[in-house]
Coordinates of C-alpha atoms in Angstrom, one line a residue:
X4 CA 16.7 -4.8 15.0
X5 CA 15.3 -1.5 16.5
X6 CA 15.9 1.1 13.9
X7 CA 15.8 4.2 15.8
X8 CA 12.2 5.4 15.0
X9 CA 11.4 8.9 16.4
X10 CA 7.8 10.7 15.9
X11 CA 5.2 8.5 18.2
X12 CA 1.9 8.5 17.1
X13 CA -0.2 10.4 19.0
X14 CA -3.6 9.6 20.1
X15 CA -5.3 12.3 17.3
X16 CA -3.1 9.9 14.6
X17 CA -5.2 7.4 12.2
X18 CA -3.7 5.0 10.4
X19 CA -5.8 2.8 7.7
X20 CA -3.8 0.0 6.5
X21 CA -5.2 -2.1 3.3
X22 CA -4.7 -5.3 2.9
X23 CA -6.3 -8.1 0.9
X24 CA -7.5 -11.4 2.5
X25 CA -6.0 -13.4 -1.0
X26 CA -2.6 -12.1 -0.8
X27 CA -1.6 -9.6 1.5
X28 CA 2.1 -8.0 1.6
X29 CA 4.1 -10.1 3.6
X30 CA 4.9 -7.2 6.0
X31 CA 1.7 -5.8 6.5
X32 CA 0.7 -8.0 9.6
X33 CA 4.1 -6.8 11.7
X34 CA 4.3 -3.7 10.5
X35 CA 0.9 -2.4 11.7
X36 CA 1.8 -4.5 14.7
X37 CA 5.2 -2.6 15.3
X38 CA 3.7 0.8 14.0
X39 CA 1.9 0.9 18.2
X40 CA 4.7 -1.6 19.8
X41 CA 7.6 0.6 19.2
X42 CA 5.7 2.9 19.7
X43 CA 5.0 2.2 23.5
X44 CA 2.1 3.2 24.2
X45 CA 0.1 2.4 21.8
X46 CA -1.7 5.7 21.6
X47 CA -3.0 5.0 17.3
X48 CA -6.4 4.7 16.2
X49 CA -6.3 2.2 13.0
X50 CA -8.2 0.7 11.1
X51 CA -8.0 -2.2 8.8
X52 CA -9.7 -2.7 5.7
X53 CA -10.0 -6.1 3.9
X54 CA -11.9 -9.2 2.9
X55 CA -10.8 -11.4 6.3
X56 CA -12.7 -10.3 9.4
X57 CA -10.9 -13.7 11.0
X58 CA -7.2 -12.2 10.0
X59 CA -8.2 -8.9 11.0
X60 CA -9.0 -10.0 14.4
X61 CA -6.4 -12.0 15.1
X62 CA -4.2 -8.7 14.3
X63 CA -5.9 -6.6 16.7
X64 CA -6.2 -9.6 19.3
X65 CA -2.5 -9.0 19.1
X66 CA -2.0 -5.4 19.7
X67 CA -1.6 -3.3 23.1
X68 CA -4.7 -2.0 24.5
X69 CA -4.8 1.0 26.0
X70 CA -7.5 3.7 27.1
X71 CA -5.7 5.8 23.9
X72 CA -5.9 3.5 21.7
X73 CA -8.7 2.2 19.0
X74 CA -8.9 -0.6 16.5
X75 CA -11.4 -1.2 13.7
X76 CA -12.1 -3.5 10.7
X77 CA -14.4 -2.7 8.0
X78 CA -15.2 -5.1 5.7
X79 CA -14.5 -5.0 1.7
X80 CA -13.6 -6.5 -1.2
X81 CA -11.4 -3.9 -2.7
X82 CA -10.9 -5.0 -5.7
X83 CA -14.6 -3.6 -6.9
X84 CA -14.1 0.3 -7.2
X85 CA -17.2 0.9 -6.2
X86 CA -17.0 -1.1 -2.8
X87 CA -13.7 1.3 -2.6
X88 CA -15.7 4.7 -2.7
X89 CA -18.7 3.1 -0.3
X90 CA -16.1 2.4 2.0
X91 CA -14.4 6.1 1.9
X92 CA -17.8 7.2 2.2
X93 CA -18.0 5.8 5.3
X94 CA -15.1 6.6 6.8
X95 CA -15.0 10.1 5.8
X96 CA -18.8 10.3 7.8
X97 CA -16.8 8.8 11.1
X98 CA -13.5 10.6 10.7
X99 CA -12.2 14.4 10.7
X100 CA -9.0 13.9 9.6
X101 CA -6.3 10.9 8.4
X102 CA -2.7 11.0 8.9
X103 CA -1.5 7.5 7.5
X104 CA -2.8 5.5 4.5
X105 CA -1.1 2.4 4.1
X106 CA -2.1 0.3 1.1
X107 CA -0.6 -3.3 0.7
X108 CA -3.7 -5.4 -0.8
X109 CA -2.4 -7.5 -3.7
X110 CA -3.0 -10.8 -5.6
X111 CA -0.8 -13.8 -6.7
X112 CA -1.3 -15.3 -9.3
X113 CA -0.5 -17.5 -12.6
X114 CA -3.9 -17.1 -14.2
X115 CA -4.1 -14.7 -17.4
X116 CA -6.4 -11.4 -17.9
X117 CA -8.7 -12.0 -15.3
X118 CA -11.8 -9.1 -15.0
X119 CA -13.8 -8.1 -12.3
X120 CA -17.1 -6.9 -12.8
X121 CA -15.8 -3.1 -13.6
X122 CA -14.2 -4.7 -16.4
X123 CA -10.6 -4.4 -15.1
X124 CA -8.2 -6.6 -14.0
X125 CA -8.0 -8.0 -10.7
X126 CA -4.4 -8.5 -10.1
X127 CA -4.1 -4.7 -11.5
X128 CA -7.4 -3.6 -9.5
X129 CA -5.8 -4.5 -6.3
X130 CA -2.3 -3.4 -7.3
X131 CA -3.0 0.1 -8.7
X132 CA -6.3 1.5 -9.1
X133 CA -8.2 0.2 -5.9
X134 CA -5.1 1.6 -3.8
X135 CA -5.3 5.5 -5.8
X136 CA -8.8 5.6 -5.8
X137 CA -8.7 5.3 -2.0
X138 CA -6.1 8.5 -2.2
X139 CA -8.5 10.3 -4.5
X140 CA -11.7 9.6 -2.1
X141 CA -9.9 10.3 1.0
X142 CA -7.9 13.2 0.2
X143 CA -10.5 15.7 2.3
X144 CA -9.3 14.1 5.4
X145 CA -5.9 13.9 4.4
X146 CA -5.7 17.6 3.8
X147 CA -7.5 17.9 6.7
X148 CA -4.9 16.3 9.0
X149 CA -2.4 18.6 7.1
X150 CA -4.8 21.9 8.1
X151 CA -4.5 21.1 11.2
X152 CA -0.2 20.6 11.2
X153 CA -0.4 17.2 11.6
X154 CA 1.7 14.3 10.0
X155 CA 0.2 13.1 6.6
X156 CA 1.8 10.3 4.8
X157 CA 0.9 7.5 2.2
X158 CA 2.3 4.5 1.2
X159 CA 1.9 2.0 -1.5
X160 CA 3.6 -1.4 -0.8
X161 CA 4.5 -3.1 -4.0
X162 CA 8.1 -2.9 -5.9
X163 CA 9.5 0.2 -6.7
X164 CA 13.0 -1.3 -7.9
X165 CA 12.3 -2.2 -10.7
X166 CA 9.4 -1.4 -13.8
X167 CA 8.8 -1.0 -17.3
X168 CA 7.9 2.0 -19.9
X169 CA 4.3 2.7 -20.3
X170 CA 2.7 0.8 -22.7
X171 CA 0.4 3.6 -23.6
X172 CA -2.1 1.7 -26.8
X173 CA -2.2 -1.2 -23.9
X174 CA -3.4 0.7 -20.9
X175 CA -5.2 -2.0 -18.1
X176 CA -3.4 -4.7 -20.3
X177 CA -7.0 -5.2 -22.0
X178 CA -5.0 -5.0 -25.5
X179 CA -2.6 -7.8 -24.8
X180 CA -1.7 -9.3 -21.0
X181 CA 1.0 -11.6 -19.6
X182 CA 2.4 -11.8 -16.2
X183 CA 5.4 -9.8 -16.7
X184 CA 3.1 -7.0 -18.3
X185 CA 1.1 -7.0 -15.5
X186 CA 4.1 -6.8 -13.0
X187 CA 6.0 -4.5 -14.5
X188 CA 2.8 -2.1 -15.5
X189 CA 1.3 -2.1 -11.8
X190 CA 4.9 -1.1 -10.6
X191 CA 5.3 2.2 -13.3
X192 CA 1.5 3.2 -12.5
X193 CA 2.2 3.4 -8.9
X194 CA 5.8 5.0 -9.5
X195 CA 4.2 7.6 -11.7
X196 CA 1.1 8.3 -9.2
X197 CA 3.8 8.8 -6.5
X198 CA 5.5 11.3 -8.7
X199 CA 2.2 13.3 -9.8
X200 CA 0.4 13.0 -6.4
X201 CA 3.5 14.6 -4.9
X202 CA 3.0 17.5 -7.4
X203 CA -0.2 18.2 -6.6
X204 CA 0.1 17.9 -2.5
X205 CA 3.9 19.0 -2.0
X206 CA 3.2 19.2 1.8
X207 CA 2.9 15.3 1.8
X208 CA 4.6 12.6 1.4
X209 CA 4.1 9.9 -1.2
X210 CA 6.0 6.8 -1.1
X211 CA 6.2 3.6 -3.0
X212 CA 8.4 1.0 -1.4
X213 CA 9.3 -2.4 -1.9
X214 CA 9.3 -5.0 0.9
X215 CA 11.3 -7.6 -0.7
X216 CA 11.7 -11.4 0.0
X217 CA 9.9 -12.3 3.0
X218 CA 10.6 -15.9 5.2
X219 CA 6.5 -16.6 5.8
X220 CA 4.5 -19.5 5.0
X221 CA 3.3 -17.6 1.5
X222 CA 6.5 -18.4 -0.3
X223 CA 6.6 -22.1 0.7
X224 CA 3.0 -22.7 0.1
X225 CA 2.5 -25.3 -2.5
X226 CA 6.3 -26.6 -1.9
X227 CA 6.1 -30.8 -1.2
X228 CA 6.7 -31.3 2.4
X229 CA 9.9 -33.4 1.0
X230 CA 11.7 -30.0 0.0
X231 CA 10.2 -27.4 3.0
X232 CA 13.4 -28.3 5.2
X233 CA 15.7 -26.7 2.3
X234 CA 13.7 -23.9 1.5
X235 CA 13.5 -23.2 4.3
X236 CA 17.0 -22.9 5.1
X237 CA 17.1 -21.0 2.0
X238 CA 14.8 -18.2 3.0
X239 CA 16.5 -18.0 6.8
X240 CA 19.8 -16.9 4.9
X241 CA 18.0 -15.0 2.0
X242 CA 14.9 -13.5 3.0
X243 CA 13.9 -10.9 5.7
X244 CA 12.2 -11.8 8.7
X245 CA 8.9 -10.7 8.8
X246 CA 9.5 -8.4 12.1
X247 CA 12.5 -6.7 10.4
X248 CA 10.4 -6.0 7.2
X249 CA 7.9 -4.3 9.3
X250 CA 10.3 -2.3 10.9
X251 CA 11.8 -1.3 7.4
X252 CA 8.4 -0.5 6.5
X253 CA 7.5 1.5 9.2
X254 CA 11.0 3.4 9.0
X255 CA 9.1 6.3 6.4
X256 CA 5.8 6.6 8.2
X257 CA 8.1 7.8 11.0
X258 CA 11.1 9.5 9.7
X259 CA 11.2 13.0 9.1
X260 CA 13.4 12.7 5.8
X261 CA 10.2 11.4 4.8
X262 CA 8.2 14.0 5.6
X263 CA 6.8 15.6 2.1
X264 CA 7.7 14.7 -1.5
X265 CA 7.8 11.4 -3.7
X266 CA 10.1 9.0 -2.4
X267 CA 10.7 5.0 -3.8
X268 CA 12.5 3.2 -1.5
X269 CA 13.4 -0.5 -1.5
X270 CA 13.8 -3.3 1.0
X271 CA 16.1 -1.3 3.8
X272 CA 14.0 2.1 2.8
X273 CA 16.8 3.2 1.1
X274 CA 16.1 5.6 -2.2
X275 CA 15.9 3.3 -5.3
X276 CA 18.9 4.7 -8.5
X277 CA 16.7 7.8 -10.0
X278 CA 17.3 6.1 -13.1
X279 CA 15.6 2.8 -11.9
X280 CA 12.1 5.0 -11.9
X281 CA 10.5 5.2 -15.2
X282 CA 8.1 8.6 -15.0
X283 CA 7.8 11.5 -17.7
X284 CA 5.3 14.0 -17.5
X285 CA 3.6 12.8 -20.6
X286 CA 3.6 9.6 -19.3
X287 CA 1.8 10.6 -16.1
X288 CA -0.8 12.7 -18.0
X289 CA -1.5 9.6 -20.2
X290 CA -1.9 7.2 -17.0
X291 CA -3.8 9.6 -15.1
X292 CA -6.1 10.5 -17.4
X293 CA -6.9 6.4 -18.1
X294 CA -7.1 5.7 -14.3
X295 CA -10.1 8.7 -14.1
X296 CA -12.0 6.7 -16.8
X297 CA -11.2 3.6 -15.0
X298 CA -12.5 4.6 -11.4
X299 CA -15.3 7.1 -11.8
X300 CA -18.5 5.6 -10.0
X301 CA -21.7 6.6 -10.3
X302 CA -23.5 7.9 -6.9
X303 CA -25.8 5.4 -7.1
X304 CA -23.5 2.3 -8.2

């Protein structure tokens, strides 16, 4: 399935794709893979930022080579906010300007409330405030790239179909926590950091997209070998392949529809009901001012 994709990247195009060695998105493998394949020429420079040097490597290992092109890992536990603004640090010293920030890093799990050092939780570290913080501390190159008339454009990979009103006298879930909570709060955050990141930089585009059900070895791990053959079959009717989630992934890094504004797509990048999104301006003024308190660093920590 070849959707069409117009817009190559050119050689001057960066694309930082986030992904977390515990539980990355599904997609996030094929679609930085297909982001230079369908591309051609792979003429990208990207870099990929996570805990795994071993699955980074095997990514790149897989990728076209070309004089244009340039691949990089940097190392990080992201769910640590500091780590997050070391890291943008960094890359802001090596880089002029960004054009794509993908960010996919996630965390499943059945345990409870579960803090990192910062005090906040990791499911919701690596779900919300790890992936923003990296918008706030790389905006300068983003508006760089946009100076300069060139394609800007992040992404948050969660679920965007679905969500829950903000539980403003529970913010972080450090009140009262469950599973559900913590789904359903991760999803509103990013859905309402779409909306106000989109106010503030109109000329870019925001977008929150859901990949869906994905046939890879996550979603039968822990299944006795005795019932793999029928999940299997199940997922081979029921879930995506993971090279036509990539593509569906890739679809609004590329599209010009895409181009600027808040956009929450679902599993075939199509626009999620407007009354599926759960956003109010009071809402957003709550959250953001929470997530501030939440992420400021110190220089020194």
């Amino acid at each position: 399935m070849l959707l069409g994709l117009p817009t190559p990247f050119s050689p001057q195009h960066t694309v930082l794709l986030l992904c977390s060695s515990e539980a990355p998105q599904a997609s996030a493998k094929e679609q930085l893979k297909l982001s230079l394949v369908l591309q051609k020429a792979g003429n990208a420079h990207i870099l990929i930022c996570g805990r795994s040097r071993a699955n980074a490597e095997q990514i790149i290992a897989s990728l076209p080579q070309t004089p244009e092109s340039k691949y990089e890992f940097i190392e990080c536990d992201v769910s640590l906010m500091k780590n997050v603004a070391v890291v943008a640090s960094s890359i802001k010293s090596q880089l002029g300007s960004l054009n794509y920030l993908v960010m996919s890093q996630g965390l499943i799990t059945t345990q409870g409330f579960t803090p990192t050092a910062e005090g906040i939780d990791t499911k919701l570290a690596l779900h919300f405030y790890s992936r923003w913080k990296f918008v706030d501390e790389l905006m300068p190159l983003l508006e760089e790239a946009k100076t300069q008339g060139q394609e800007v454009r992040v992404m948050s990979v969660l679920d965007s179909t679905r969500g829950a009103q903000l539980q403003e006298d529970n913010l972080g879930l450090k009140r009262t926590y469950s599973l559900a909570a913590a789904a359903g709060q991760g999803i509103t955050y990013n859905n309402l950091m779409v909306e106000e990141y989109s106010r503030r930089y109109p000329q870019m585009s925001f977008t929150h997209i859901f990949p869906g059900l994905i046939n890879t070895p996550l979603v039968t791990r822990g299944t006795h070998r005795a019932f793999k053959p029928i999940v299997n079959g199940l997922l081979s009717v029921l879930a995506t392949s993971r090279q036509d989630c990539g593509e569906w992934m890739l679809y609004p890094l590329l599209n010009p529809a895409y181009r600027q504004g808040a956009f929450y797509l679902d599993n075939h990048a199509d626009p999620v009901p407007h009354q599926k999104i759960i956003t109010s301006e009071g809402a957003r003024k709550i959250l953001v001012d929470h997530f501030k308190n939440e992420t400021t660093t110190s220089p020194s920590a």
